[in-house]
PDB file of C-alpha atoms in Angstrom:
ATOM      1  CA  MET A   1      35.807 -21.536-128.852  1.00 54.00           C
ATOM      2  CA  ALA A   2      34.026 -18.796-130.745  1.00 58.00           C
ATOM      3  CA  MET A   3      30.895 -17.003-128.387  1.00 54.00           C
ATOM      4  CA  GLU A   4      27.929 -15.726-129.833  1.00 55.00           C
ATOM      5  CA  ALA A   5      26.607 -11.582-128.401  1.00 58.00           C
ATOM      6  CA  GLY A   6      23.446 -13.460-126.706  1.00 57.00           C
ATOM      7  CA  PRO A   7      22.697 -16.550-125.100  1.00 56.00           C
ATOM      8  CA  ARG A   8      20.620 -17.360-127.274  1.00 57.00           C
ATOM      9  CA  ASP A   9      20.928 -20.047-129.066  1.00 52.00           C
ATOM     10  CA  THR A  10      20.420 -18.765-133.325  1.00 55.00           C
ATOM     11  CA  ALA A  11      19.096 -22.399-134.550  1.00 51.00           C
ATOM     12  CA  HIS A  12      15.743 -22.176-136.611  1.00 53.00           C
ATOM     13  CA  ASP A  13      14.941 -25.456-137.633  1.00 53.00           C
ATOM     14  CA  GLY A  14      11.976 -25.864-135.656  1.00 55.00           C
ATOM     15  CA  GLU A  15      13.798 -28.117-132.798  1.00 58.00           C
ATOM     16  CA  LEU A  16      13.882 -26.352-128.957  1.00 58.00           C
ATOM     17  CA  THR A  17      16.781 -24.085-128.109  1.00 61.00           C
ATOM     18  CA  PRO A  18      17.346 -23.500-124.305  1.00 64.00           C
ATOM     19  CA  ASP A  19      15.425 -20.249-124.629  1.00 66.00           C
ATOM     20  CA  GLY A  20      11.956 -22.775-125.163  1.00 62.00           C
ATOM     21  CA  PRO A  21       9.948 -23.306-128.227  1.00 58.00           C
ATOM     22  CA  ASP A  22      10.120 -20.638-130.921  1.00 59.00           C
ATOM     23  CA  GLY A  23       7.119 -19.125-130.943  1.00 55.00           C
ATOM     24  CA  PRO A  24       5.219 -16.113-133.640  1.00 54.00           C
ATOM     25  CA  PRO A  25       7.017 -12.219-133.205  1.00 53.00           C
ATOM     26  CA  ASP A  26       5.479 -10.470-130.021  1.00 55.00           C
ATOM     27  CA  GLY A  27       5.101 -13.284-128.289  1.00 55.00           C
ATOM     28  CA  VAL A  28       1.814 -13.810-129.581  1.00 56.00           C
ATOM     29  CA  THR A  29       0.552 -17.878-129.754  1.00 60.00           C
ATOM     30  CA  ASP A  30      -2.079 -18.988-131.982  1.00 64.00           C
ATOM     31  CA  ASP A  31      -5.003 -19.423-129.711  1.00 69.00           C
ATOM     32  CA  GLY A  32      -4.846 -16.627-128.100  1.00 67.00           C
ATOM     33  CA  PRO A  33      -5.726 -12.266-129.150  1.00 64.00           C
ATOM     34  CA  GLY A  34      -4.183 -11.279-132.267  1.00 66.00           C
ATOM     35  CA  ALA A  35      -1.182  -8.230-131.799  1.00 64.00           C
ATOM     36  CA  ASP A  36      -3.877  -5.812-132.823  1.00 66.00           C
ATOM     37  CA  GLN A  37      -6.237  -7.207-130.190  1.00 65.00           C
ATOM     38  CA  MET A  38      -4.311  -7.131-127.494  1.00 64.00           C
ATOM     39  CA  ALA A  39      -3.349  -3.402-128.498  1.00 61.00           C
ATOM     40  CA  ALA A  40      -6.357  -2.040-128.509  1.00 58.00           C
ATOM     41  CA  ALA A  41      -6.669  -4.224-124.544  1.00 55.00           C
ATOM     42  CA  GLU A  42      -4.950  -1.419-122.973  1.00 62.00           C
ATOM     43  CA  VAL A  43      -6.511   0.308-119.523  1.00 68.00           C
ATOM     44  CA  GLU A  44      -6.067   3.199-118.721  1.00 71.00           C
ATOM     45  CA  VAL A  45      -5.424   4.383-115.236  1.00 70.00           C
ATOM     46  CA  GLU A  46      -5.839   7.562-113.397  1.00 69.00           C
ATOM     47  CA  LEU A  47      -2.462   7.401-111.521  1.00 70.00           C
ATOM     48  CA  ARG A  48      -3.266  10.947-109.491  1.00 68.00           C
ATOM     49  CA  PRO A  49      -5.175   9.835-106.053  1.00 66.00           C
ATOM     50  CA  GLN A  50      -9.412   9.906-106.125  1.00 69.00           C
ATOM     51  CA  ARG A  51      -9.633  13.482-104.640  1.00 71.00           C
ATOM     52  CA  ARG A  52     -11.874  13.516-100.951  1.00 75.00           C
ATOM     53  CA  LEU A  53     -12.391  15.355 -98.837  1.00 73.00           C
ATOM     54  CA  ARG A  54     -10.162  15.148 -95.613  1.00 78.00           C
ATOM     55  CA  ILE A  55     -10.652  14.982 -91.743  1.00 81.00           C
ATOM     56  CA  TRP A  56      -8.727  18.501 -91.041  1.00 80.00           C
ATOM     57  CA  GLN A  57     -11.586  19.785 -93.525  1.00 78.00           C
ATOM     58  CA  LEU A  58     -15.510  17.788 -92.585  1.00 82.00           C
ATOM     59  CA  ALA A  59     -14.159  18.555 -88.316  1.00 86.00           C
ATOM     60  CA  PRO A  60     -14.882  22.630 -87.902  1.00 88.00           C
ATOM     61  CA  ILE A  61     -18.413  22.216 -90.653  1.00 87.00           C
ATOM     62  CA  VAL A  62     -19.471  19.233 -88.337  1.00 89.00           C
ATOM     63  CA  VAL A  63     -18.945  20.542 -85.109  1.00 90.00           C
ATOM     64  CA  LEU A  64     -20.754  24.396 -86.431  1.00 88.00           C
ATOM     65  CA  ALA A  65     -23.850  22.092 -87.580  1.00 88.00           C
ATOM     66  CA  ALA A  66     -23.381  20.074 -84.544  1.00 90.00           C
ATOM     67  CA  ALA A  67     -23.538  23.687 -82.561  1.00 90.00           C
ATOM     68  CA  GLY A  68     -25.943  25.331 -84.244  1.00 88.00           C
ATOM     69  CA  SER A  69     -28.174  22.073 -84.570  1.00 87.00           C
ATOM     70  CA  LEU A  70     -27.631  22.241 -80.447  1.00 87.00           C
ATOM     71  CA  MET A  71     -28.413  26.102 -80.325  1.00 85.00           C
ATOM     72  CA  PHE A  72     -31.329  25.990 -82.729  1.00 82.00           C
ATOM     73  CA  ALA A  73     -32.959  22.554 -81.134  1.00 83.00           C
ATOM     74  CA  PHE A  74     -32.959  24.254 -77.545  1.00 83.00           C
ATOM     75  CA  PRO A  75     -34.655  27.016 -77.465  1.00 77.00           C
ATOM     76  CA  LEU A  76     -37.239  24.667 -79.178  1.00 72.00           C
ATOM     77  CA  ALA A  77     -37.857  22.271 -76.972  1.00 75.00           C
ATOM     78  CA  PHE A  78     -36.972  23.889 -73.971  1.00 77.00           C
ATOM     79  CA  GLU A  79     -38.404  27.191 -74.298  1.00 70.00           C
ATOM     80  CA  PHE A  80     -35.856  29.873 -73.036  1.00 65.00           C
ATOM     81  CA  GLY A  81     -38.038  32.992 -72.260  1.00 70.00           C
ATOM     82  CA  ASP A  82     -37.978  36.291 -74.361  1.00 73.00           C
ATOM     83  CA  GLY A  83     -34.735  34.797 -75.845  1.00 76.00           C
ATOM     84  CA  GLY A  84     -34.453  32.003 -76.824  1.00 78.00           C
ATOM     85  CA  ALA A  85     -36.253  33.043 -79.963  1.00 77.00           C
ATOM     86  CA  VAL A  86     -32.788  34.677 -80.636  1.00 81.00           C
ATOM     87  CA  VAL A  87     -30.569  32.607 -79.704  1.00 83.00           C
ATOM     88  CA  ALA A  88     -32.577  29.541 -82.204  1.00 81.00           C
ATOM     89  CA  MET A  89     -32.730  31.610 -85.356  1.00 82.00           C
ATOM     90  CA  LEU A  90     -28.990  32.448 -84.141  1.00 87.00           C
ATOM     91  CA  GLY A  91     -28.272  28.879 -84.322  1.00 87.00           C
ATOM     92  CA  LEU A  92     -30.513  27.859 -88.102  1.00 84.00           C
ATOM     93  CA  LEU A  93     -28.031  30.553 -89.536  1.00 88.00           C
ATOM     94  CA  ILE A  94     -24.818  28.824 -88.473  1.00 90.00           C
ATOM     95  CA  SER A  95     -25.890  25.652 -89.382  1.00 89.00           C
ATOM     96  CA  CYS A  96     -27.172  26.502 -92.614  1.00 86.00           C
ATOM     97  CA  CYS A  97     -23.711  28.577 -92.575  1.00 90.00           C
ATOM     98  CA  ALA A  98     -22.652  25.098 -91.704  1.00 91.00           C
ATOM     99  CA  ALA A  99     -23.539  22.724 -94.601  1.00 89.00           C
ATOM    100  CA  GLY A 100     -22.998  25.767 -97.094  1.00 88.00           C
ATOM    101  CA  TRP A 101     -20.206  25.017 -96.380  1.00 90.00           C
ATOM    102  CA  GLY A 102     -20.116  21.775 -96.030  1.00 88.00           C
ATOM    103  CA  MET A 103     -21.241  21.609 -99.811  1.00 86.00           C
ATOM    104  CA  MET A 104     -18.849  24.086-100.911  1.00 86.00           C
ATOM    105  CA  ALA A 105     -15.757  21.971-100.310  1.00 85.00           C
ATOM    106  CA  ALA A 106     -17.876  18.308-101.351  1.00 84.00           C
ATOM    107  CA  ARG A 107     -18.470  20.342-104.460  1.00 82.00           C
ATOM    108  CA  ARG A 108     -14.516  21.322-104.458  1.00 81.00           C
ATOM    109  CA  VAL A 109     -13.334  16.996-104.627  1.00 81.00           C
ATOM    110  CA  GLY A 110     -15.784  16.779-107.495  1.00 79.00           C
ATOM    111  CA  HIS A 111     -18.844  15.694-105.561  1.00 81.00           C
ATOM    112  CA  THR A 112     -22.775  17.335-107.049  1.00 82.00           C
ATOM    113  CA  TRP A 113     -25.811  16.997-105.843  1.00 82.00           C
ATOM    114  CA  PRO A 114     -27.741  13.724-107.361  1.00 84.00           C
ATOM    115  CA  GLY A 115     -29.278  14.290-110.277  1.00 84.00           C
ATOM    116  CA  LEU A 116     -26.497  17.174-111.633  1.00 83.00           C
ATOM    117  CA  PRO A 117     -24.185  16.773-113.527  1.00 83.00           C
ATOM    118  CA  GLU A 118     -20.745  16.489-112.451  1.00 79.00           C
ATOM    119  CA  ARG A 119     -18.689  20.003-112.735  1.00 73.00           C
ATOM    120  CA  GLY A 120     -16.967  20.133-115.661  1.00 76.00           C
ATOM    121  CA  SER A 121     -19.200  18.026-118.087  1.00 80.00           C
ATOM    122  CA  GLY A 122     -20.891  20.353-119.538  1.00 82.00           C
ATOM    123  CA  GLY A 123     -23.957  19.061-119.145  1.00 84.00           C
ATOM    124  CA  ARG A 124     -27.378  21.816-118.478  1.00 86.00           C
ATOM    125  CA  PRO A 125     -29.252  20.460-114.941  1.00 86.00           C
ATOM    126  CA  ASP A 126     -32.538  19.205-115.779  1.00 87.00           C
ATOM    127  CA  TRP A 127     -35.488  21.843-114.696  1.00 89.00           C
ATOM    128  CA  ARG A 128     -37.020  19.251-112.689  1.00 92.00           C
ATOM    129  CA  ILE A 129     -34.998  18.558-110.326  1.00 91.00           C
ATOM    130  CA  VAL A 130     -33.379  21.686-109.942  1.00 91.00           C
ATOM    131  CA  SER A 131     -37.410  23.251-108.742  1.00 94.00           C
ATOM    132  CA  ALA A 132     -37.524  19.915-106.077  1.00 95.00           C
ATOM    133  CA  TYR A 133     -34.491  20.404-104.377  1.00 92.00           C
ATOM    134  CA  ALA A 134     -35.617  24.645-104.653  1.00 94.00           C
ATOM    135  CA  LEU A 135     -38.687  23.534-102.887  1.00 97.00           C
ATOM    136  CA  VAL A 136     -37.396  21.627-100.665  1.00 95.00           C
ATOM    137  CA  PHE A 137     -35.169  24.229 -99.387  1.00 91.00           C
ATOM    138  CA  ILE A 138     -37.984  26.676 -99.799  1.00 95.00           C
ATOM    139  CA  ALA A 139     -40.211  24.372 -97.229  1.00 96.00           C
ATOM    140  CA  VAL A 140     -37.740  23.921 -93.985  1.00 89.00           C
ATOM    141  CA  ALA A 141     -36.757  27.309 -94.706  1.00 87.00           C
ATOM    142  CA  VAL A 142     -40.989  27.912 -94.041  1.00 91.00           C
ATOM    143  CA  LEU A 143     -40.910  25.556 -91.549  1.00 89.00           C
ATOM    144  CA  ALA A 144     -38.098  26.724 -89.255  1.00 82.00           C
ATOM    145  CA  VAL A 145     -38.904  30.003 -89.278  1.00 83.00           C
ATOM    146  CA  TRP A 146     -43.258  29.539 -88.745  1.00 86.00           C
ATOM    147  CA  ARG A 147     -41.897  27.428 -85.614  1.00 79.00           C
ATOM    148  CA  VAL A 148     -39.038  30.441 -84.186  1.00 75.00           C
ATOM    149  CA  ALA A 149     -42.101  32.073 -84.724  1.00 79.00           C
ATOM    150  CA  ARG A 150     -44.440  30.671 -82.757  1.00 77.00           C
ATOM    151  CA  LEU A 151     -41.665  30.766 -78.911  1.00 66.00           C
ATOM    152  CA  ARG A 152     -42.603  34.251 -79.655  1.00 63.00           C
TER     153      ARG A 152
END
């Protein structure tokens, strides 16, 4: 008895073999998509993990922001006297530093402000959105400085 090299029965008369029916090449059936359609339906998968802020990056930012906002809020709420304005302005400065640090960390991992293009996309930001952000920032800064100036 002669042995074949592989386990498949070599009968090609359309009958069932021990492996199953002889089907069309490449495993494509008549009722399924064609070989060209199957090749076009490939999905790209990003192998690198998604970049996001880690707890060790967020913790110092949150602590600085909380300390700065408390330093800013307590003199304004409880009228500390002559030194209250200085403590409030220092707290405002620390809060702004923490906000800037947070924005830099978020930008480093790929986050952007709503309405602005992603980093490296080559798109230009819309001047109306940039001017809206600038107006909100200026309004908040003016109100904070005005409130601290009223302490004196």
